[in-house]
mmCIF file with all atom_site columns, C-alpha atoms in Angstrom:
data_model
loop_
_atom_site.group_PDB
_atom_site.id
_atom_site.type_symbol
_atom_site.label_atom_id
_atom_site.label_alt_id
_atom_site.label_comp_id
_atom_site.label_asym_id
_atom_site.label_entity_id
_atom_site.label_seq_id
_atom_site.pdbx_PDB_ins_code
_atom_site.Cartn_x
_atom_site.Cartn_y
_atom_site.Cartn_z
_atom_site.occupancy
_atom_site.B_iso_or_equiv
_atom_site.pdbx_formal_charge
_atom_site.auth_seq_id
_atom_site.auth_comp_id
_atom_site.auth_asym_id
_atom_site.auth_atom_id
_atom_site.pdbx_PDB_model_num
ATOM 1   C CA . MET A 1 1   ? 19.177 -208.473 -68.973 1.00 0.00 ? 100 MET A CA 1
ATOM 2   C CA . THR A 1 2   ? 20.006 -205.545 -66.753 1.00 0.00 ? 101 THR A CA 1
ATOM 3   C CA . SER A 1 3   ? 18.287 -202.226 -67.218 1.00 0.00 ? 102 SER A CA 1
ATOM 4   C CA . PHE A 1 4   ? 20.286 -198.981 -67.435 1.00 0.00 ? 103 PHE A CA 1
ATOM 5   C CA . SER A 1 5   ? 18.843 -197.862 -64.112 1.00 0.00 ? 104 SER A CA 1
ATOM 6   C CA . GLY A 1 6   ? 19.865 -201.124 -62.450 1.00 0.00 ? 105 GLY A CA 1
ATOM 7   C CA . PHE A 1 7   ? 23.413 -200.657 -63.859 1.00 0.00 ? 106 PHE A CA 1
ATOM 8   C CA . ALA A 1 8   ? 23.630 -197.138 -62.482 1.00 0.00 ? 107 ALA A CA 1
ATOM 9   C CA . LEU A 1 9   ? 22.447 -198.315 -59.075 1.00 0.00 ? 108 LEU A CA 1
ATOM 10  C CA . ARG A 1 10  ? 25.197 -200.918 -58.993 1.00 0.00 ? 109 ARG A CA 1
ATOM 11  C CA . LEU A 1 11  ? 27.760 -198.408 -60.204 1.00 0.00 ? 110 LEU A CA 1
ATOM 12  C CA . ILE A 1 12  ? 27.181 -196.051 -57.269 1.00 0.00 ? 111 ILE A CA 1
ATOM 13  C CA . SER A 1 13  ? 27.393 -198.534 -54.432 1.00 0.00 ? 112 SER A CA 1
ATOM 14  C CA . LYS A 1 14  ? 27.702 -197.798 -50.707 1.00 0.00 ? 113 LYS A CA 1
ATOM 15  C CA . THR A 1 15  ? 31.485 -198.303 -51.057 1.00 0.00 ? 114 THR A CA 1
ATOM 16  C CA . ASP A 1 16  ? 31.612 -195.805 -53.986 1.00 0.00 ? 115 ASP A CA 1
ATOM 17  C CA . ARG A 1 17  ? 29.597 -193.209 -52.026 1.00 0.00 ? 116 ARG A CA 1
ATOM 18  C CA . LEU A 1 18  ? 31.981 -193.630 -49.068 1.00 0.00 ? 117 LEU A CA 1
ATOM 19  C CA . ARG A 1 19  ? 34.964 -193.094 -51.358 1.00 0.00 ? 118 ARG A CA 1
ATOM 20  C CA . LEU A 1 20  ? 33.383 -189.944 -52.775 1.00 0.00 ? 119 LEU A CA 1
ATOM 21  C CA . ARG A 1 21  ? 32.725 -188.600 -49.221 1.00 0.00 ? 120 ARG A CA 1
ATOM 22  C CA . ILE A 1 22  ? 36.356 -189.274 -48.289 1.00 0.00 ? 121 ILE A CA 1
ATOM 23  C CA . MET A 1 23  ? 37.634 -187.482 -51.383 1.00 0.00 ? 122 MET A CA 1
ATOM 24  C CA . ASP A 1 24  ? 35.213 -184.576 -50.653 1.00 0.00 ? 123 ASP A CA 1
ATOM 25  C CA . ARG A 1 25  ? 36.867 -184.306 -47.193 1.00 0.00 ? 124 ARG A CA 1
ATOM 26  C CA . ILE A 1 26  ? 40.355 -184.337 -48.741 1.00 0.00 ? 125 ILE A CA 1
ATOM 27  C CA . TYR A 1 27  ? 39.294 -181.618 -51.145 1.00 0.00 ? 126 TYR A CA 1
ATOM 28  C CA . ALA A 1 28  ? 37.916 -179.575 -48.297 1.00 0.00 ? 127 ALA A CA 1
ATOM 29  C CA . ASP A 1 29  ? 41.203 -179.812 -46.415 1.00 0.00 ? 128 ASP A CA 1
ATOM 30  C CA . THR A 1 30  ? 43.572 -179.109 -49.362 1.00 0.00 ? 129 THR A CA 1
ATOM 31  C CA . TRP A 1 31  ? 41.813 -176.748 -51.819 1.00 0.00 ? 130 TRP A CA 1
ATOM 32  C CA . PRO A 1 32  ? 41.414 -173.483 -49.873 1.00 0.00 ? 131 PRO A CA 1
ATOM 33  C CA . ALA A 1 33  ? 45.206 -172.847 -49.669 1.00 0.00 ? 132 ALA A CA 1
ATOM 34  C CA . ARG A 1 34  ? 45.529 -173.181 -53.439 1.00 0.00 ? 133 ARG A CA 1
ATOM 35  C CA . PHE A 1 35  ? 43.139 -170.381 -54.388 1.00 0.00 ? 134 PHE A CA 1
ATOM 36  C CA . GLY A 1 36  ? 44.146 -166.690 -54.759 1.00 0.00 ? 135 GLY A CA 1
ATOM 37  C CA . MET A 1 37  ? 41.362 -166.093 -52.282 1.00 0.00 ? 136 MET A CA 1
ATOM 38  C CA . CYS A 1 38  ? 38.922 -168.539 -50.716 1.00 0.00 ? 137 CYS A CA 1
ATOM 39  C CA . GLY A 1 39  ? 36.095 -167.576 -48.393 1.00 0.00 ? 138 GLY A CA 1
ATOM 40  C CA . GLU A 1 40  ? 34.573 -169.579 -45.595 1.00 0.00 ? 139 GLU A CA 1
ATOM 41  C CA . ASP A 1 41  ? 32.444 -172.750 -46.027 1.00 0.00 ? 140 ASP A CA 1
ATOM 42  C CA . VAL A 1 42  ? 33.450 -173.421 -49.637 1.00 0.00 ? 141 VAL A CA 1
ATOM 43  C CA . GLY A 1 43  ? 32.430 -176.867 -50.877 1.00 0.00 ? 142 GLY A CA 1
ATOM 44  C CA . ILE A 1 44  ? 34.087 -178.509 -53.849 1.00 0.00 ? 143 ILE A CA 1
ATOM 45  C CA . ARG A 1 45  ? 32.912 -182.023 -54.696 1.00 0.00 ? 144 ARG A CA 1
ATOM 46  C CA . TYR A 1 46  ? 35.219 -184.683 -55.995 1.00 0.00 ? 145 TYR A CA 1
ATOM 47  C CA . PRO A 1 47  ? 36.033 -185.228 -58.869 1.00 0.00 ? 146 PRO A CA 1
ATOM 48  C CA . CYS A 1 48  ? 36.594 -181.670 -60.108 1.00 0.00 ? 147 CYS A CA 1
ATOM 49  C CA . THR A 1 49  ? 39.367 -180.113 -62.106 1.00 0.00 ? 148 THR A CA 1
ATOM 50  C CA . ILE A 1 50  ? 40.507 -176.537 -61.542 1.00 0.00 ? 149 ILE A CA 1
ATOM 51  C CA . THR A 1 51  ? 43.618 -175.401 -63.265 1.00 0.00 ? 150 THR A CA 1
ATOM 52  C CA . ALA A 1 52  ? 45.672 -172.496 -61.965 1.00 0.00 ? 151 ALA A CA 1
ATOM 53  C CA . PRO A 1 53  ? 43.489 -172.081 -58.846 1.00 0.00 ? 152 PRO A CA 1
ATOM 54  C CA . HIS A 1 54  ? 45.790 -169.260 -57.646 1.00 0.00 ? 153 HIS A CA 1
ATOM 55  C CA . HIS A 1 55  ? 44.068 -167.133 -60.329 1.00 0.00 ? 154 HIS A CA 1
ATOM 56  C CA . ALA A 1 56  ? 40.636 -167.776 -58.793 1.00 0.00 ? 155 ALA A CA 1
ATOM 57  C CA . LYS A 1 57  ? 38.865 -165.875 -56.023 1.00 0.00 ? 156 LYS A CA 1
ATOM 58  C CA . LEU A 1 58  ? 35.992 -167.637 -54.284 1.00 0.00 ? 157 LEU A CA 1
ATOM 59  C CA . GLY A 1 59  ? 33.574 -165.936 -51.847 1.00 0.00 ? 158 GLY A CA 1
ATOM 60  C CA . ASN A 1 60  ? 31.804 -167.502 -48.825 1.00 0.00 ? 159 ASN A CA 1
ATOM 61  C CA . ASN A 1 61  ? 29.380 -170.500 -49.218 1.00 0.00 ? 160 ASN A CA 1
ATOM 62  C CA . VAL A 1 62  ? 30.399 -171.246 -52.785 1.00 0.00 ? 161 VAL A CA 1
ATOM 63  C CA . ARG A 1 63  ? 29.515 -174.751 -53.947 1.00 0.00 ? 162 ARG A CA 1
ATOM 64  C CA . ILE A 1 64  ? 31.095 -176.431 -56.942 1.00 0.00 ? 163 ILE A CA 1
ATOM 65  C CA . ASN A 1 65  ? 29.691 -179.873 -57.746 1.00 0.00 ? 164 ASN A CA 1
ATOM 66  C CA . ARG A 1 66  ? 31.169 -183.095 -59.167 1.00 0.00 ? 165 ARG A CA 1
ATOM 67  C CA . GLY A 1 67  ? 32.563 -183.108 -62.666 1.00 0.00 ? 166 GLY A CA 1
ATOM 68  C CA . ALA A 1 68  ? 33.205 -179.341 -62.995 1.00 0.00 ? 167 ALA A CA 1
ATOM 69  C CA . TYR A 1 69  ? 36.075 -178.428 -65.271 1.00 0.00 ? 168 TYR A CA 1
ATOM 70  C CA . ILE A 1 70  ? 37.436 -174.916 -64.692 1.00 0.00 ? 169 ILE A CA 1
ATOM 71  C CA . ARG A 1 71  ? 40.400 -173.264 -66.482 1.00 0.00 ? 170 ARG A CA 1
ATOM 72  C CA . ALA A 1 72  ? 41.199 -170.296 -64.294 1.00 0.00 ? 171 ALA A CA 1
ATOM 73  C CA . GLU A 1 73  ? 44.405 -168.996 -65.894 1.00 0.00 ? 172 GLU A CA 1
ATOM 74  C CA . GLY A 1 74  ? 42.721 -165.849 -67.167 1.00 0.00 ? 173 GLY A CA 1
ATOM 75  C CA . GLY A 1 75  ? 41.227 -164.930 -63.817 1.00 0.00 ? 174 GLY A CA 1
ATOM 76  C CA . LEU A 1 76  ? 38.064 -166.117 -62.140 1.00 0.00 ? 175 LEU A CA 1
ATOM 77  C CA . THR A 1 77  ? 35.871 -164.495 -59.472 1.00 0.00 ? 176 THR A CA 1
ATOM 78  C CA . ILE A 1 78  ? 32.919 -166.318 -57.858 1.00 0.00 ? 177 ILE A CA 1
ATOM 79  C CA . GLY A 1 79  ? 30.757 -164.335 -55.437 1.00 0.00 ? 178 GLY A CA 1
ATOM 80  C CA . ASP A 1 80  ? 29.229 -165.344 -52.094 1.00 0.00 ? 179 ASP A CA 1
ATOM 81  C CA . ASN A 1 81  ? 26.437 -167.960 -52.074 1.00 0.00 ? 180 ASN A CA 1
ATOM 82  C CA . THR A 1 82  ? 26.964 -169.041 -55.618 1.00 0.00 ? 181 THR A CA 1
ATOM 83  C CA . HIS A 1 83  ? 26.085 -172.634 -56.404 1.00 0.00 ? 182 HIS A CA 1
ATOM 84  C CA . ILE A 1 84  ? 27.479 -174.479 -59.435 1.00 0.00 ? 183 ILE A CA 1
ATOM 85  C CA . ALA A 1 85  ? 25.905 -177.740 -60.480 1.00 0.00 ? 184 ALA A CA 1
ATOM 86  C CA . ARG A 1 86  ? 27.608 -180.831 -61.883 1.00 0.00 ? 185 ARG A CA 1
ATOM 87  C CA . ASN A 1 87  ? 29.580 -180.961 -65.105 1.00 0.00 ? 186 ASN A CA 1
ATOM 88  C CA . VAL A 1 88  ? 29.859 -177.187 -65.467 1.00 0.00 ? 187 VAL A CA 1
ATOM 89  C CA . THR A 1 89  ? 32.745 -175.956 -67.692 1.00 0.00 ? 188 THR A CA 1
ATOM 90  C CA . ILE A 1 90  ? 34.262 -172.522 -67.122 1.00 0.00 ? 189 ILE A CA 1
ATOM 91  C CA . TYR A 1 91  ? 36.996 -171.288 -69.418 1.00 0.00 ? 190 TYR A CA 1
ATOM 92  C CA . THR A 1 92  ? 39.019 -168.072 -68.912 1.00 0.00 ? 191 THR A CA 1
ATOM 93  C CA . ILE A 1 93  ? 41.459 -168.823 -71.755 1.00 0.00 ? 192 ILE A CA 1
ATOM 94  C CA . ASN A 1 94  ? 41.162 -169.783 -75.352 1.00 0.00 ? 193 ASN A CA 1
ATOM 95  C CA . HIS A 1 95  ? 43.456 -170.469 -78.311 1.00 0.00 ? 194 HIS A CA 1
ATOM 96  C CA . ASP A 1 96  ? 43.890 -167.824 -80.940 1.00 0.00 ? 195 ASP A CA 1
ATOM 97  C CA . TYR A 1 97  ? 42.339 -168.912 -84.315 1.00 0.00 ? 196 TYR A CA 1
ATOM 98  C CA . ARG A 1 98  ? 43.885 -165.876 -85.988 1.00 0.00 ? 197 ARG A CA 1
ATOM 99  C CA . GLY A 1 99  ? 47.437 -167.095 -85.150 1.00 0.00 ? 198 GLY A CA 1
ATOM 100 C CA . ASP A 1 100 ? 50.000 -168.911 -87.183 1.00 0.00 ? 199 ASP A CA 1
ATOM 101 C CA . ALA A 1 101 ? 48.438 -172.349 -87.505 1.00 0.00 ? 200 ALA A CA 1
ATOM 102 C CA . LEU A 1 102 ? 45.039 -174.040 -88.262 1.00 0.00 ? 201 LEU A CA 1
ATOM 103 C CA . PRO A 1 103 ? 42.711 -174.488 -86.546 1.00 0.00 ? 202 PRO A CA 1
ATOM 104 C CA . TYR A 1 104 ? 44.682 -172.493 -83.917 1.00 0.00 ? 203 TYR A CA 1
ATOM 105 C CA . ASP A 1 105 ? 48.234 -172.053 -82.639 1.00 0.00 ? 204 ASP A CA 1
ATOM 106 C CA . GLU A 1 106 ? 49.715 -172.362 -79.184 1.00 0.00 ? 205 GLU A CA 1
ATOM 107 C CA . GLY A 1 107 ? 49.126 -168.789 -78.194 1.00 0.00 ? 206 GLY A CA 1
ATOM 108 C CA . LEU A 1 108 ? 46.447 -168.216 -75.495 1.00 0.00 ? 207 LEU A CA 1
ATOM 109 C CA . ILE A 1 109 ? 44.039 -165.333 -75.097 1.00 0.00 ? 208 ILE A CA 1
ATOM 110 C CA . LYS A 1 110 ? 43.093 -164.689 -71.409 1.00 0.00 ? 209 LYS A CA 1
ATOM 111 C CA . LYS A 1 111 ? 39.792 -163.106 -70.497 1.00 0.00 ? 210 LYS A CA 1
ATOM 112 C CA . PRO A 1 112 ? 38.515 -163.179 -66.841 1.00 0.00 ? 211 PRO A CA 1
ATOM 113 C CA . VAL A 1 113 ? 35.166 -164.544 -65.917 1.00 0.00 ? 212 VAL A CA 1
ATOM 114 C CA . VAL A 1 114 ? 33.197 -162.869 -63.125 1.00 0.00 ? 213 VAL A CA 1
ATOM 115 C CA . ILE A 1 115 ? 30.241 -164.615 -61.478 1.00 0.00 ? 214 ILE A CA 1
ATOM 116 C CA . GLY A 1 116 ? 28.337 -162.504 -58.990 1.00 0.00 ? 215 GLY A CA 1
ATOM 117 C CA . GLU A 1 117 ? 26.734 -163.328 -55.638 1.00 0.00 ? 216 GLU A CA 1
ATOM 118 C CA . ASN A 1 118 ? 23.723 -165.627 -55.109 1.00 0.00 ? 217 ASN A CA 1
ATOM 119 C CA . VAL A 1 119 ? 24.028 -167.146 -58.606 1.00 0.00 ? 218 VAL A CA 1
ATOM 120 C CA . TRP A 1 120 ? 22.675 -170.599 -59.455 1.00 0.00 ? 219 TRP A CA 1
ATOM 121 C CA . ILE A 1 121 ? 24.333 -172.298 -62.410 1.00 0.00 ? 220 ILE A CA 1
ATOM 122 C CA . GLY A 1 122 ? 22.586 -175.461 -63.674 1.00 0.00 ? 221 GLY A CA 1
ATOM 123 C CA . ILE A 1 123 ? 24.003 -178.780 -64.745 1.00 0.00 ? 222 ILE A CA 1
ATOM 124 C CA . ASN A 1 124 ? 26.132 -178.974 -68.000 1.00 0.00 ? 223 ASN A CA 1
ATOM 125 C CA . VAL A 1 125 ? 26.518 -175.240 -68.443 1.00 0.00 ? 224 VAL A CA 1
ATOM 126 C CA . THR A 1 126 ? 29.518 -173.856 -70.352 1.00 0.00 ? 225 THR A CA 1
ATOM 127 C CA . ILE A 1 127 ? 30.869 -170.366 -69.538 1.00 0.00 ? 226 ILE A CA 1
ATOM 128 C CA . VAL A 1 128 ? 33.235 -168.880 -72.107 1.00 0.00 ? 227 VAL A CA 1
ATOM 129 C CA . PRO A 1 129 ? 36.170 -166.502 -71.535 1.00 0.00 ? 228 PRO A CA 1
ATOM 130 C CA . GLY A 1 130 ? 35.168 -162.939 -70.741 1.00 0.00 ? 229 GLY A CA 1
ATOM 131 C CA . ALA A 1 131 ? 31.606 -163.682 -69.694 1.00 0.00 ? 230 ALA A CA 1
ATOM 132 C CA . SER A 1 132 ? 30.167 -161.937 -66.619 1.00 0.00 ? 231 SER A CA 1
ATOM 133 C CA . ILE A 1 133 ? 27.134 -163.112 -64.679 1.00 0.00 ? 232 ILE A CA 1
ATOM 134 C CA . GLY A 1 134 ? 25.313 -160.558 -62.491 1.00 0.00 ? 233 GLY A CA 1
ATOM 135 C CA . ASP A 1 135 ? 24.153 -161.038 -58.862 1.00 0.00 ? 234 ASP A CA 1
ATOM 136 C CA . GLY A 1 136 ? 21.105 -163.283 -58.392 1.00 0.00 ? 235 GLY A CA 1
ATOM 137 C CA . ALA A 1 137 ? 21.100 -164.672 -61.941 1.00 0.00 ? 236 ALA A CA 1
ATOM 138 C CA . ILE A 1 138 ? 20.019 -168.233 -62.759 1.00 0.00 ? 237 ILE A CA 1
ATOM 139 C CA . ILE A 1 139 ? 21.625 -170.055 -65.715 1.00 0.00 ? 238 ILE A CA 1
ATOM 140 C CA . GLY A 1 140 ? 19.476 -172.894 -67.021 1.00 0.00 ? 239 GLY A CA 1
ATOM 141 C CA . ALA A 1 141 ? 20.781 -176.421 -67.581 1.00 0.00 ? 240 ALA A CA 1
ATOM 142 C CA . GLY A 1 142 ? 22.837 -176.982 -70.758 1.00 0.00 ? 241 GLY A CA 1
ATOM 143 C CA . SER A 1 143 ? 23.256 -173.310 -71.492 1.00 0.00 ? 242 SER A CA 1
ATOM 144 C CA . VAL A 1 144 ? 26.210 -171.693 -73.096 1.00 0.00 ? 243 VAL A CA 1
ATOM 145 C CA . VAL A 1 145 ? 27.060 -168.372 -71.520 1.00 0.00 ? 244 VAL A CA 1
ATOM 146 C CA . ALA A 1 146 ? 28.824 -166.380 -74.218 1.00 0.00 ? 245 ALA A CA 1
ATOM 147 C CA . MET A 1 147 ? 27.772 -162.897 -73.192 1.00 0.00 ? 246 MET A CA 1
ATOM 148 C CA . ASP A 1 148 ? 27.181 -160.900 -70.061 1.00 0.00 ? 247 ASP A CA 1
ATOM 149 C CA . VAL A 1 149 ? 24.114 -161.880 -68.029 1.00 0.00 ? 248 VAL A CA 1
ATOM 150 C CA . PRO A 1 150 ? 22.427 -159.013 -66.194 1.00 0.00 ? 249 PRO A CA 1
ATOM 151 C CA . PRO A 1 151 ? 21.638 -159.219 -62.466 1.00 0.00 ? 250 PRO A CA 1
ATOM 152 C CA . LEU A 1 152 ? 18.523 -161.271 -61.531 1.00 0.00 ? 251 LEU A CA 1
ATOM 153 C CA . ALA A 1 153 ? 18.172 -162.652 -65.133 1.00 0.00 ? 252 ALA A CA 1
ATOM 154 C CA . ILE A 1 154 ? 17.065 -166.222 -65.690 1.00 0.00 ? 253 ILE A CA 1
ATOM 155 C CA . VAL A 1 155 ? 18.597 -167.391 -68.930 1.00 0.00 ? 254 VAL A CA 1
ATOM 156 C CA . GLY A 1 156 ? 18.750 -170.490 -71.144 1.00 0.00 ? 255 GLY A CA 1
ATOM 157 C CA . SER A 1 157 ? 20.500 -171.168 -74.462 1.00 0.00 ? 256 SER A CA 1
ATOM 158 C CA . ALA A 1 158 ? 19.005 -169.784 -77.608 1.00 0.00 ? 257 ALA A CA 1
ATOM 159 C CA . PRO A 1 159 ? 18.849 -171.735 -80.858 1.00 0.00 ? 258 PRO A CA 1
ATOM 160 C CA . LEU A 1 160 ? 22.177 -172.251 -82.666 1.00 0.00 ? 259 LEU A CA 1
ATOM 161 C CA . ARG A 1 161 ? 23.209 -169.151 -84.702 1.00 0.00 ? 260 ARG A CA 1
ATOM 162 C CA . ILE A 1 162 ? 26.288 -168.042 -86.651 1.00 0.00 ? 261 ILE A CA 1
ATOM 163 C CA . LEU A 1 163 ? 28.286 -165.592 -84.556 1.00 0.00 ? 262 LEU A CA 1
ATOM 164 C CA . LYS A 1 164 ? 30.800 -164.447 -87.234 1.00 0.00 ? 263 LYS A CA 1
ATOM 165 C CA . TYR A 1 165 ? 33.137 -165.897 -89.849 1.00 0.00 ? 264 TYR A CA 1
ATOM 166 C CA . ARG A 1 166 ? 36.899 -166.449 -89.979 1.00 0.00 ? 265 ARG A CA 1
ATOM 167 C CA . ASP A 1 167 ? 39.009 -164.272 -92.219 1.00 0.00 ? 266 ASP A CA 1
ATOM 168 C CA . ARG A 1 168 ? 38.874 -166.311 -95.494 1.00 0.00 ? 267 ARG A CA 1
ATOM 169 C CA . GLU A 1 169 ? 42.245 -164.969 -96.927 1.00 0.00 ? 268 GLU A CA 1
ATOM 170 C CA . HIS A 1 170 ? 44.046 -165.781 -93.625 1.00 0.00 ? 269 HIS A CA 1
ATOM 171 C CA . TYR A 1 171 ? 42.462 -169.256 -93.483 1.00 0.00 ? 270 TYR A CA 1
ATOM 172 C CA . GLU A 1 172 ? 43.412 -170.082 -97.156 1.00 0.00 ? 271 GLU A CA 1
ATOM 173 C CA . HIS A 1 173 ? 46.969 -168.813 -96.618 1.00 0.00 ? 272 HIS A CA 1
ATOM 174 C CA . LEU A 1 174 ? 47.573 -171.019 -93.581 1.00 0.00 ? 273 LEU A CA 1
ATOM 175 C CA . LYS A 1 175 ? 45.896 -174.018 -95.254 1.00 0.00 ? 274 LYS A CA 1
ATOM 176 C CA . ALA A 1 176 ? 48.038 -173.655 -98.393 1.00 0.00 ? 275 ALA A CA 1
ATOM 177 C CA . ALA A 1 177 ? 51.167 -173.324 -96.249 1.00 0.00 ? 276 ALA A CA 1
ATOM 178 C CA . ASN A 1 178 ? 50.290 -176.605 -94.345 1.00 0.00 ? 277 ASN A CA 1
ATOM 179 C CA . ARG A 1 179 ? 50.292 -174.802 -91.008 1.00 0.00 ? 278 ARG A CA 1
ATOM 180 C CA . PHE A 1 180 ? 48.153 -176.849 -88.711 1.00 0.00 ? 279 PHE A CA 1
ATOM 181 C CA . GLY A 1 181 ? 48.006 -176.886 -84.946 1.00 0.00 ? 280 GLY A CA 1
ATOM 182 C CA . GLY A 1 182 ? 48.654 -180.178 -83.231 1.00 0.00 ? 281 GLY A CA 1
ATOM 183 C CA . GLU A 1 183 ? 48.355 -180.917 -79.440 1.00 0.00 ? 282 GLU A CA 1
ATOM 184 C CA . ASP A 1 184 ? 47.932 -177.694 -77.456 1.00 0.00 ? 283 ASP A CA 1
ATOM 185 C CA . GLY A 1 185 ? 48.177 -175.698 -80.712 1.00 0.00 ? 284 GLY A CA 1
ATOM 186 C CA . LYS A 1 186 ? 51.902 -176.445 -81.231 1.00 0.00 ? 285 LYS A CA 1
ATOM 187 C CA . LEU A 1 187 ? 52.751 -176.601 -84.925 1.00 0.00 ? 286 LEU A CA 1
ATOM 188 C CA . TYR A 1 188 ? 51.934 -180.048 -86.323 1.00 0.00 ? 287 TYR A CA 1
ATOM 189 C CA . ARG A 1 189 ? 54.721 -181.547 -88.444 1.00 0.00 ? 288 ARG A CA 1
ATOM 190 C CA . LYS A 1 190 ? 53.006 -183.910 -90.785 1.00 0.00 ? 289 LYS A CA 1
ATOM 191 C CA . ALA A 1 191 ? 55.388 -186.604 -92.199 1.00 0.00 ? 290 ALA A CA 1
ATOM 192 C CA . ALA A 1 192 ? 55.703 -186.534 -96.003 1.00 0.00 ? 291 ALA A CA 1
ATOM 193 C CA . LYS A 1 193 ? 53.980 -189.487 -97.734 1.00 0.00 ? 292 LYS A CA 1
ATOM 194 C CA . ALA A 1 194 ? 56.242 -191.700 -99.780 1.00 0.00 ? 293 ALA A CA 1
#
């Protein structure tokens, strides 16, 4: 029987590490021209997804690690010397739950994210549209950044809490009218049952 750690060691073999280094080099050679602005010595580790990079501005010595998923359509600024750990998710867009379908329609709400200089963002952090992180801040692993973080603050996620409620009348109206969002919020046309 193979232990989990033994499996993980086989999974990341010398060949796999070489492939990752090659892909890192390809990223280094191709990504800078895609950004709205890209400083010097930017490191983006493969695999990483950044949509609409032309809406992103990266300072000098920015590091984005493996598994990051970044939606930059709403505008993204990352300051000098900011380091982003693995599996970080940054969204600058969101669906509109107040639209014409449930749970949301195809309309998008864009809100820029601004990350200051000298920021350290830990593994598995999620940053929501409109959030701003001040210079020198540290964001603890697994945190959800749903508000502005002041400069030099060290933050971690608080216990789960209710933020607000949907408009019940609007919700019930859309539900009764069978207005449901399908893929990408496009109106879902459910086939009538025989």
